[in-house]
PDB file of C-alpha atoms in Angstrom:
ATOM      1  CA  MET A 123      78.466 -69.027-187.892  1.00 88.00           C
ATOM      2  CA  ALA A 124      78.801 -72.646-186.629  1.00 92.00           C
ATOM      3  CA  LEU A 125      78.619 -73.394-190.124  1.00 92.00           C
ATOM      4  CA  ASN A 126      81.724 -71.732-191.806  1.00 93.00           C
ATOM      5  CA  PHE A 127      82.942 -72.482-188.176  1.00 94.00           C
ATOM      6  CA  LEU A 128      82.353 -76.351-189.043  1.00 94.00           C
ATOM      7  CA  TYR A 129      83.110 -76.485-192.863  1.00 92.00           C
ATOM      8  CA  ASN A 130      86.725 -76.280-191.809  1.00 92.00           C
ATOM      9  CA  TYR A 131      86.946 -79.353-191.413  1.00 90.00           C
ATOM     10  CA  ARG A 132      85.108 -80.816-194.576  1.00 89.00           C
ATOM     11  CA  GLY A 133      88.853 -82.107-195.454  1.00 91.00           C
ATOM     12  CA  SER A 134      87.744 -85.162-193.348  1.00 90.00           C
ATOM     13  CA  SER A 135      84.567 -86.671-192.822  1.00 90.00           C
ATOM     14  CA  ASP A 136      85.706 -88.639-188.876  1.00 91.00           C
ATOM     15  CA  THR A 137      86.501 -85.232-187.862  1.00 93.00           C
ATOM     16  CA  PHE A 138      83.597 -83.251-189.779  1.00 93.00           C
ATOM     17  CA  VAL A 139      81.325 -85.560-188.094  1.00 91.00           C
ATOM     18  CA  THR A 140      83.043 -85.376-184.256  1.00 94.00           C
ATOM     19  CA  TYR A 141      82.800 -81.692-184.468  1.00 95.00           C
ATOM     20  CA  ARG A 142      79.728 -80.970-185.682  1.00 94.00           C
ATOM     21  CA  ARG A 143      78.354 -83.211-183.253  1.00 94.00           C
ATOM     22  CA  ASP A 144      79.958 -81.264-180.400  1.00 97.00           C
ATOM     23  CA  VAL A 145      78.677 -78.336-181.726  1.00 97.00           C
ATOM     24  CA  GLU A 146      75.627 -79.108-182.297  1.00 96.00           C
ATOM     25  CA  ARG A 147      75.282 -80.947-178.670  1.00 97.00           C
ATOM     26  CA  LEU A 148      76.074 -76.941-177.593  1.00 98.00           C
ATOM     27  CA  LEU A 149      74.028 -75.886-179.388  1.00 97.00           C
ATOM     28  CA  GLN A 150      70.902 -77.548-178.721  1.00 97.00           C
ATOM     29  CA  TRP A 151      71.612 -77.252-174.710  1.00 98.00           C
ATOM     30  CA  SER A 152      71.887 -73.381-175.760  1.00 97.00           C
ATOM     31  CA  TRP A 153      68.869 -72.750-177.707  1.00 97.00           C
ATOM     32  CA  LEU A 154      66.473 -75.579-175.949  1.00 96.00           C
ATOM     33  CA  ILE A 155      67.333 -76.458-172.576  1.00 97.00           C
ATOM     34  CA  ARG A 156      69.197 -72.624-171.583  1.00 97.00           C
ATOM     35  CA  ASN A 157      67.095 -70.585-174.025  1.00 97.00           C
ATOM     36  CA  GLN A 158      70.449 -68.639-174.373  1.00 97.00           C
ATOM     37  CA  SER A 159      73.063 -67.413-177.195  1.00 96.00           C
ATOM     38  CA  ILE A 160      75.877 -69.637-176.820  1.00 96.00           C
ATOM     39  CA  LEU A 161      77.832 -65.746-177.424  1.00 95.00           C
ATOM     40  CA  SER A 162      76.854 -64.667-173.659  1.00 94.00           C
ATOM     41  CA  HIS A 163      77.776 -67.843-172.485  1.00 96.00           C
ATOM     42  CA  LYS A 164      79.922 -67.340-169.441  1.00 95.00           C
ATOM     43  CA  ARG A 165      82.568 -70.095-167.393  1.00 95.00           C
ATOM     44  CA  GLU A 166      79.037 -71.244-165.700  1.00 96.00           C
ATOM     45  CA  ASP A 167      77.302 -71.504-168.630  1.00 97.00           C
ATOM     46  CA  ILE A 168      80.009 -74.088-169.961  1.00 97.00           C
ATOM     47  CA  GLU A 169      80.579 -75.965-166.685  1.00 97.00           C
ATOM     48  CA  ALA A 170      76.418 -76.101-166.759  1.00 98.00           C
ATOM     49  CA  PHE A 171      77.025 -77.733-169.962  1.00 98.00           C
ATOM     50  CA  ILE A 172      79.561 -80.128-168.764  1.00 96.00           C
ATOM     51  CA  GLU A 173      77.411 -81.276-166.145  1.00 97.00           C
ATOM     52  CA  PHE A 174      74.545 -81.670-168.526  1.00 98.00           C
ATOM     53  CA  CYS A 175      76.550 -84.058-170.815  1.00 97.00           C
ATOM     54  CA  LEU A 176      78.228 -86.357-167.888  1.00 96.00           C
ATOM     55  CA  LYS A 177      74.188 -86.916-167.531  1.00 96.00           C
ATOM     56  CA  PRO A 178      71.838 -85.536-169.914  1.00 97.00           C
ATOM     57  CA  PRO A 179      68.281 -86.327-170.124  1.00 96.00           C
ATOM     58  CA  LYS A 180      66.975 -89.913-171.371  1.00 95.00           C
ATOM     59  CA  ARG A 181      64.910 -88.537-174.277  1.00 95.00           C
ATOM     60  CA  TRP A 182      68.173 -87.222-175.088  1.00 95.00           C
ATOM     61  CA  ILE A 183      70.468 -90.951-174.916  1.00 94.00           C
ATOM     62  CA  GLY A 184      69.634 -93.285-178.245  1.00 92.00           C
ATOM     63  CA  LEU A 185      70.591 -96.904-178.001  1.00 89.00           C
ATOM     64  CA  LYS A 186      72.157 -97.221-181.060  1.00 86.00           C
ATOM     65  CA  ARG A 187      73.737 -94.891-183.446  1.00 84.00           C
ATOM     66  CA  ASP A 188      71.676 -93.432-185.510  1.00 87.00           C
ATOM     67  CA  SER A 189      72.121 -91.113-188.580  1.00 87.00           C
ATOM     68  CA  ARG A 190      72.348 -87.447-188.452  1.00 86.00           C
ATOM     69  CA  PHE A 191      70.496 -87.127-191.262  1.00 89.00           C
ATOM     70  CA  LYS A 192      68.095 -89.239-193.803  1.00 90.00           C
ATOM     71  CA  ASN A 193      67.689 -88.908-197.895  1.00 91.00           C
ATOM     72  CA  ILE A 194      64.146 -88.926-198.556  1.00 90.00           C
ATOM     73  CA  ASN A 195      63.678 -88.298-202.019  1.00 92.00           C
ATOM     74  CA  GLY A 196      67.443 -87.609-203.090  1.00 91.00           C
ATOM     75  CA  GLN A 197      67.401 -84.428-200.035  1.00 92.00           C
ATOM     76  CA  LYS A 198      69.059 -84.425-196.558  1.00 90.00           C
ATOM     77  CA  THR A 199      66.673 -84.304-193.752  1.00 92.00           C
ATOM     78  CA  PRO A 200      67.069 -84.538-189.928  1.00 90.00           C
ATOM     79  CA  ASN A 201      66.347 -87.993-188.894  1.00 91.00           C
ATOM     80  CA  PRO A 202      63.308 -88.161-186.034  1.00 90.00           C
ATOM     81  CA  ALA A 203      65.631 -91.175-184.905  1.00 89.00           C
ATOM     82  CA  TRP A 204      69.173 -89.071-184.812  1.00 93.00           C
ATOM     83  CA  LYS A 205      69.624 -88.397-180.318  1.00 94.00           C
ATOM     84  CA  PRO A 206      72.684 -86.332-179.145  1.00 94.00           C
ATOM     85  CA  PHE A 207      73.859 -88.778-176.863  1.00 94.00           C
ATOM     86  CA  GLU A 208      74.142 -92.621-177.151  1.00 93.00           C
ATOM     87  CA  ALA A 209      74.530 -95.779-175.204  1.00 91.00           C
ATOM     88  CA  HIS A 210      77.210 -97.782-175.791  1.00 85.00           C
ATOM     89  CA  VAL A 211      78.036-101.195-174.282  1.00 80.00           C
ATOM     90  CA  SER A 212      81.621-102.716-174.331  1.00 79.00           C
ATOM     91  CA  LYS A 213      82.630-105.693-177.210  1.00 82.00           C
ATOM     92  CA  GLU A 214      82.900-107.891-174.549  1.00 87.00           C
ATOM     93  CA  ASP A 215      79.157-107.075-172.795  1.00 75.00           C
ATOM     94  CA  HIS A 216      77.940-106.760-176.760  1.00 76.00           C
ATOM     95  CA  LYS A 217      79.237-110.146-177.475  1.00 83.00           C
ATOM     96  CA  GLU A 218      77.755-112.169-173.967  1.00 83.00           C
ATOM     97  CA  GLY A 219      73.911-110.457-175.065  1.00 83.00           C
ATOM     98  CA  ILE A 220      74.224-106.933-172.700  1.00 84.00           C
ATOM     99  CA  LYS A 221      71.891-104.382-174.540  1.00 86.00           C
ATOM    100  CA  PRO A 222      72.504-100.365-173.828  1.00 87.00           C
ATOM    101  CA  ASP A 223      70.485 -98.998-171.222  1.00 87.00           C
ATOM    102  CA  LYS A 224      69.767 -95.159-171.128  1.00 90.00           C
ATOM    103  CA  ASN A 225      70.024 -95.656-167.455  1.00 90.00           C
ATOM    104  CA  ASN A 226      73.832 -96.833-167.581  1.00 88.00           C
ATOM    105  CA  TYR A 227      74.806 -94.150-170.167  1.00 91.00           C
ATOM    106  CA  GLN A 228      78.336 -92.437-169.434  1.00 91.00           C
ATOM    107  CA  PHE A 229      80.516 -89.994-171.198  1.00 93.00           C
ATOM    108  CA  SER A 230      83.787 -90.814-171.159  1.00 90.00           C
ATOM    109  CA  GLN A 231      86.511 -88.967-169.029  1.00 93.00           C
ATOM    110  CA  GLN A 232      87.750 -89.080-172.911  1.00 95.00           C
ATOM    111  CA  ALA A 233      85.056 -87.889-174.529  1.00 94.00           C
ATOM    112  CA  LEU A 234      84.930 -84.719-172.580  1.00 95.00           C
ATOM    113  CA  LYS A 235      88.789 -84.236-173.277  1.00 95.00           C
ATOM    114  CA  VAL A 236      87.396 -84.416-176.774  1.00 96.00           C
ATOM    115  CA  MET A 237      84.759 -82.165-176.568  1.00 97.00           C
ATOM    116  CA  PHE A 238      86.927 -79.704-174.771  1.00 95.00           C
ATOM    117  CA  GLY A 239      89.221 -79.309-177.111  1.00 96.00           C
ATOM    118  CA  ILE A 240      86.522 -78.695-180.383  1.00 97.00           C
ATOM    119  CA  LEU A 241      84.735 -76.454-178.282  1.00 97.00           C
ATOM    120  CA  SER A 242      87.581 -74.077-177.012  1.00 96.00           C
ATOM    121  CA  SER A 243      88.356 -74.120-181.120  1.00 96.00           C
ATOM    122  CA  PHE A 244      84.786 -72.780-181.854  1.00 97.00           C
ATOM    123  CA  TYR A 245      85.250 -70.050-179.403  1.00 96.00           C
ATOM    124  CA  ASN A 246      88.956 -69.337-180.606  1.00 96.00           C
ATOM    125  CA  TYR A 247      87.062 -68.992-184.241  1.00 96.00           C
ATOM    126  CA  LEU A 248      84.189 -67.217-182.717  1.00 96.00           C
ATOM    127  CA  LEU A 249      86.848 -65.052-180.796  1.00 95.00           C
ATOM    128  CA  GLN A 250      89.104 -64.485-184.195  1.00 94.00           C
ATOM    129  CA  GLU A 251      86.055 -63.595-186.525  1.00 93.00           C
ATOM    130  CA  VAL A 252      85.223 -60.538-183.823  1.00 93.00           C
ATOM    131  CA  ILE A 253      81.574 -62.642-182.728  1.00 94.00           C
ATOM    132  CA  THR A 254      82.100 -62.964-179.337  1.00 91.00           C
ATOM    133  CA  GLN A 255      84.266 -61.380-176.841  1.00 91.00           C
ATOM    134  CA  GLY A 256      85.929 -64.483-174.943  1.00 91.00           C
ATOM    135  CA  ASN A 257      86.293 -68.099-174.655  1.00 94.00           C
ATOM    136  CA  PRO A 258      84.822 -69.149-171.865  1.00 95.00           C
ATOM    137  CA  LEU A 259      86.378 -72.337-171.576  1.00 93.00           C
ATOM    138  CA  LEU A 260      89.755 -70.516-170.861  1.00 92.00           C
ATOM    139  CA  LEU A 261      87.861 -70.316-167.547  1.00 84.00           C
ATOM    140  CA  ILE A 262      87.792 -74.352-166.860  1.00 88.00           C
ATOM    141  CA  ARG A 263      90.642 -75.857-165.383  1.00 72.00           C
TER     142      ARG A 263
END
């Protein structure tokens, strides 16, 4: 179901990657952290996911942008160095030699706004396909 949703965004590489990132974070959190299907999510679950994104475990944070997949002998395979979140520094800090630090990870308000829109679209898609009964993001203000 997530693949079918993402397939709709295949026309723009940047959009596809952004949508895949946020849907994948939700799926991984649901399965690996909550041991729960996304189809059973309620408002409280999405609020917990948002809190998770604001302060993910350090093992989920990378210090550089690693590709999600590696090409090995013509096969796309998961990249073990990839992490769902990435610590950043500003261009100015980078020029001054400051390195990203997992302890200083911040999930920006802009990233939260984008993620909220993407996940709401995802749940609306699931509603239209009659896969789920509701969109838990609609209940969050």
